[in-house]
């Protein structure tokens, strides 16, 4: 009996037994750190309402995940920080003037319907933050009100009544014109747009951090942005090819989408070839929607559509089993 | 035939929308106001009952090789009659449902019940089947309509109450427009199916307990 | 079922179908005969109402020999106070059918949208009986020559988030104005 007692204290589990310090939590923490520069940029360009909207969104996402787990009596995993990332990304793809109740409903949709009902993190088919944004187009006027940048135009924390609206560079480009803002402004983020998407520079800093920490590989973002660059260079809607290409690449949510959303582990392919095809697909769809679509911006819908193709893209570029006959491998 | 069982099947356990998943096109498209749901439900019930009766009456007369062609002809005839009558006497409903009334011809519920039930059963049983399945369809449609109209438009009874505007329950800036768009149709259908599954399971457990108590 | 392939059986199939289709056809003809006048009357009333909404005093006759360079004008009605044009510009989703009233001096009397499939909440505002819809349609009253939205350098304020619908309505009004100019 004495021996049996010790036996029960052993933890018996199946292999692998090797441990890695990388967990979902550390990855998500790195993503949050990488998003920080863009948030600071958002606060600088649009005022403290940007911070407030982001915090509300993050809090709502975490709360809804916790509440869902409570109600369904499921194991609660809010400490993996994935809900925080979803909340931050959702806020980043909304205009800074969005009312708080709207972003809370967006968080509800993103977390409960898109993520938890499909089985939680790892089982969702599409990116929750982008699906939340798509759902928020239920209020199209709210989602297409763009405040002018600058300290004096910053919307109030509680009231957005007397804001100065402006056209975004994307709206200009959608009409086939060069944006009124300079390319430099667009690169730095000194233009109208969603809360966290305007500054290509700050997003690229986050990209660099993620690459250094090896959280993501450059395959999807490079394939995505490269495709958009090539297509817009080949088919410019103006006289200056280079300027048009730069404006398209820096404008709208392309950087944010390509770096932080298209690379979502759950909703992107696992094979190298699959990832490249996925990135190219996102790029082609983005350009098609920007050129021919009804909306100004195509990034979110392009990524959502490609998310749905991931199950197919995962089949291409699979490594051949060692020692498998060629014919069988082809099958 | 057991009419009570037929009624139960039509309403819940073999509901054409939530269990058989028939006629999805019109279900998803028109469930945006109570008026639409009731109108479409009644139109389908009327057509389904008539076609079921006629097909059951002719079931020994129609050779099996040409049965589908014959059924479709009969169904299309009834649909066109209903379409013309609606256009002449309830133009508002005809306008609101648009192309979906003529499309009842290809609504799988009608052909499905013709092939699956009326061609093998008596006229009376088929008539009851048509009415029960029609009520089940109408019920599912009305539930979807109420949910989508409330969440997507903020009103109840659109096209019917309060001079067609419906009774406003949610102030007009809050409702989520996507709920009356296609995506809302799919979402609502999913939830309604889940709800009906839950209800069936719940009733099942209850019945078993009852039997066990005996 | 041995006789399935015989001529007699094939004839039976054909005859059965023939009987069913004939009966259905006769029944439909009957229903059509009852409902056709009623439907025609309803359609005429609807057109009448749409015209009266944009052309005070209604119309006396329909003009069939009009010159239309845009290809958007489908019907022209003439009345004592001017003309009503049924135009069908293409909107965001599909064609918009609208009625444009133009007075004898070539000024827009009013517009009304008969049918459309624009996005609800955005483009559909153009046809709505809300304050925003009335304000949008009201902008066209009194305009002459050609109209366009402010983004294109014109005077019409586009509906929020629905530039394409607004442009479509403008192109419809322009087609009507051009056609009115041709009528003299």
Short mmCIF file of C-alpha atoms in Angstrom, two decimals, chain C:
data_model
loop_
_atom_site.label_atom_id
_atom_site.label_comp_id
_atom_site.label_asym_id
_atom_site.label_seq_id
_atom_site.Cartn_x
_atom_site.Cartn_y
_atom_site.Cartn_z
CA UNK C 1 -44.21 -3.65 -65.71
CA UNK C 2 -43.21 -5.80 -68.68
CA UNK C 3 -44.88 -3.44 -71.10
CA UNK C 4 -42.78 -0.43 -70.18
CA UNK C 5 -41.14 -0.07 -73.56
CA UNK C 6 -44.12 -0.76 -75.75
CA UNK C 7 -45.63 1.94 -77.89
CA UNK C 8 -48.83 1.79 -75.92
CA UNK C 9 -47.04 2.57 -72.70
CA UNK C 10 -45.11 5.48 -74.19
CA UNK C 11 -48.38 6.83 -75.53
CA UNK C 12 -49.87 6.57 -72.05
CA UNK C 13 -47.00 8.60 -70.58
CA UNK C 14 -47.44 11.28 -73.21
CA UNK C 15 -51.18 11.40 -72.83
CA UNK C 16 -51.01 11.64 -69.04
CA UNK C 17 -48.65 14.57 -69.23
CA UNK C 18 -50.75 16.14 -71.94
CA UNK C 19 -53.88 15.90 -69.84
CA UNK C 20 -52.20 17.32 -66.75
CA UNK C 21 -50.62 20.23 -68.61
CA UNK C 22 -53.84 21.03 -70.48
CA UNK C 23 -55.90 21.05 -67.31
CA UNK C 24 -53.34 23.29 -65.59
CA UNK C 25 -53.20 25.57 -68.62
CA UNK C 26 -56.97 25.94 -68.75
CA UNK C 27 -57.13 26.62 -65.01
CA UNK C 28 -54.42 29.25 -65.28
CA UNK C 29 -56.15 30.90 -68.21
CA UNK C 30 -59.27 31.14 -66.10
CA UNK C 31 -57.50 32.71 -63.12
CA UNK C 32 -55.61 35.05 -65.42
CA UNK C 33 -58.85 36.20 -67.03
CA UNK C 34 -60.22 37.09 -63.61
CA UNK C 35 -57.14 38.80 -62.24
CA UNK C 36 -55.64 40.49 -65.32
CA UNK C 37 -57.94 43.54 -65.39
CA UNK C 38 -57.48 44.04 -61.65
CA UNK C 39 -53.67 43.83 -61.93
CA UNK C 40 -53.60 46.20 -64.90
CA UNK C 41 -55.73 48.66 -62.98
CA UNK C 42 -53.45 48.48 -59.94
CA UNK C 43 -50.35 49.03 -62.09
CA UNK C 44 -51.96 51.99 -63.81
CA UNK C 45 -52.89 53.50 -60.44
CA UNK C 46 -49.36 53.03 -59.20
CA UNK C 47 -47.89 54.77 -62.24
CA UNK C 48 -50.43 57.52 -61.87
CA UNK C 49 -49.46 58.06 -58.25
CA UNK C 50 -45.75 58.06 -59.03
CA UNK C 51 -46.29 60.64 -61.76
CA UNK C 52 -48.52 62.85 -59.65
CA UNK C 53 -45.87 62.83 -56.92
CA UNK C 54 -43.42 64.57 -59.23
CA UNK C 55 -45.70 66.36 -61.67
CA UNK C 56 -48.46 68.45 -60.10
CA UNK C 57 -51.68 68.05 -62.04
CA UNK C 58 -50.81 64.63 -63.40
CA UNK C 59 -50.35 63.72 -67.04
CA UNK C 60 -52.54 63.82 -70.12
CA UNK C 61 -50.73 61.48 -72.46
CA UNK C 62 -47.72 59.25 -72.85
CA UNK C 63 -45.16 60.38 -75.42
CA UNK C 64 -43.51 57.62 -77.37
CA UNK C 65 -41.35 59.54 -79.87
CA UNK C 66 -38.79 61.12 -77.57
CA UNK C 67 -35.07 61.52 -78.21
CA UNK C 68 -32.90 60.02 -75.53
CA UNK C 69 -29.12 59.93 -75.93
CA UNK C 70 -28.41 58.38 -72.54
CA UNK C 71 -30.48 55.23 -72.96
CA UNK C 72 -31.80 55.64 -69.43
CA UNK C 73 -35.24 57.07 -70.20
CA UNK C 74 -37.86 54.37 -70.52
CA UNK C 75 -41.13 56.32 -70.53
CA UNK C 76 -42.22 59.94 -70.93
CA UNK C 77 -45.54 61.38 -69.84
CA UNK C 78 -46.69 64.86 -70.77
CA UNK C 79 -49.00 66.99 -68.64
CA UNK C 80 -50.17 70.59 -68.46
CA UNK C 81 -47.34 71.60 -66.12
CA UNK C 82 -44.47 69.71 -67.75
CA UNK C 83 -43.20 66.20 -68.24
CA UNK C 84 -42.61 63.16 -66.08
CA UNK C 85 -39.78 60.84 -67.07
CA UNK C 86 -39.36 57.28 -65.96
CA UNK C 87 -35.61 56.71 -65.86
CA UNK C 88 -33.61 53.62 -64.89
CA UNK C 89 -30.02 54.50 -63.91
CA UNK C 90 -27.87 51.70 -62.51
CA UNK C 91 -27.30 52.00 -58.79
CA UNK C 92 -25.07 50.16 -56.39
CA UNK C 93 -26.72 46.81 -56.80
CA UNK C 94 -29.14 46.94 -59.68
CA UNK C 95 -31.07 49.46 -61.72
CA UNK C 96 -33.06 52.08 -59.86
CA UNK C 97 -36.45 52.92 -61.35
CA UNK C 98 -37.30 56.53 -60.65
CA UNK C 99 -39.70 59.20 -61.80
CA UNK C 100 -38.43 62.70 -62.53
CA UNK C 101 -40.79 65.61 -63.04
CA UNK C 102 -39.51 68.45 -65.23
CA UNK C 103 -41.44 71.67 -65.85
CA UNK C 104 -41.80 73.41 -69.20
CA UNK C 105 -38.76 75.62 -68.50
CA UNK C 106 -36.49 72.64 -67.95
CA UNK C 107 -36.37 72.74 -64.16
CA UNK C 108 -36.78 69.68 -61.94
CA UNK C 109 -40.16 69.65 -60.19
CA UNK C 110 -39.40 66.65 -58.03
CA UNK C 111 -38.12 63.10 -58.04
CA UNK C 112 -39.45 59.91 -56.57
CA UNK C 113 -37.93 56.47 -56.54
CA UNK C 114 -40.35 53.78 -57.67
CA UNK C 115 -38.27 50.69 -57.04
CA UNK C 116 -34.69 49.90 -56.11
CA UNK C 117 -32.48 47.30 -54.46
CA UNK C 118 -29.97 49.62 -52.76
CA UNK C 119 -28.32 48.73 -49.45
CA UNK C 120 -30.72 49.31 -46.61
CA UNK C 121 -29.46 52.02 -44.29
CA UNK C 122 -27.16 53.51 -46.92
CA UNK C 123 -28.39 53.84 -50.49
CA UNK C 124 -31.95 52.96 -49.56
CA UNK C 125 -32.18 56.27 -47.72
CA UNK C 126 -32.58 57.87 -51.16
CA UNK C 127 -36.01 56.25 -51.48
CA UNK C 128 -37.01 56.37 -47.81
CA UNK C 129 -39.83 58.55 -46.57
CA UNK C 130 -37.63 59.74 -43.70
CA UNK C 131 -36.36 63.27 -43.16
CA UNK C 132 -32.95 62.34 -44.61
CA UNK C 133 -34.58 60.85 -47.70
CA UNK C 134 -36.86 63.87 -48.22
CA UNK C 135 -33.89 66.20 -47.81
CA UNK C 136 -31.84 64.27 -50.35
CA UNK C 137 -34.60 64.22 -52.98
CA UNK C 138 -35.53 67.82 -52.21
CA UNK C 139 -32.08 68.97 -53.32
CA UNK C 140 -32.97 68.29 -56.94
CA UNK C 141 -36.03 70.54 -57.02
CA UNK C 142 -35.46 73.59 -59.16
CA UNK C 143 -32.21 72.32 -60.68
CA UNK C 144 -31.68 72.60 -64.42
CA UNK C 145 -28.99 71.82 -66.98
CA UNK C 146 -27.07 69.06 -65.27
CA UNK C 147 -26.52 67.97 -61.68
CA UNK C 148 -23.74 66.13 -59.90
CA UNK C 149 -22.64 65.35 -56.36
CA UNK C 150 -20.25 67.65 -54.50
CA UNK C 151 -17.42 65.13 -54.81
CA UNK C 152 -17.67 65.52 -58.58
CA UNK C 153 -17.85 69.29 -58.35
CA UNK C 154 -21.65 69.61 -58.30
CA UNK C 155 -24.14 70.95 -55.80
CA UNK C 156 -25.85 67.79 -54.60
CA UNK C 157 -24.79 66.54 -51.18
CA UNK C 158 -24.33 62.79 -51.49
CA UNK C 159 -25.91 60.47 -48.96
CA UNK C 160 -23.47 59.39 -46.27
CA UNK C 161 -21.72 56.24 -47.37
CA UNK C 162 -23.73 56.00 -50.56
CA UNK C 163 -21.90 58.01 -53.19
CA UNK C 164 -22.71 55.47 -55.88
CA UNK C 165 -26.45 55.63 -55.25
CA UNK C 166 -26.29 59.43 -55.14
CA UNK C 167 -24.41 59.49 -58.44
CA UNK C 168 -26.94 57.11 -59.96
CA UNK C 169 -29.82 59.37 -58.96
CA UNK C 170 -27.94 62.35 -60.43
CA UNK C 171 -27.39 60.51 -63.70
CA UNK C 172 -31.09 59.66 -63.80
CA UNK C 173 -32.03 63.31 -63.28
CA UNK C 174 -29.52 64.37 -65.94
CA UNK C 175 -30.99 61.90 -68.42
CA UNK C 176 -34.46 63.31 -67.74
CA UNK C 177 -33.23 66.90 -68.10
CA UNK C 178 -31.44 66.12 -71.36
CA UNK C 179 -34.50 64.36 -72.71
CA UNK C 180 -36.67 67.32 -71.69
CA UNK C 181 -34.29 69.60 -73.56
CA UNK C 182 -34.74 67.52 -76.69
CA UNK C 183 -38.52 67.70 -76.36
CA UNK C 184 -38.23 71.50 -76.37
#
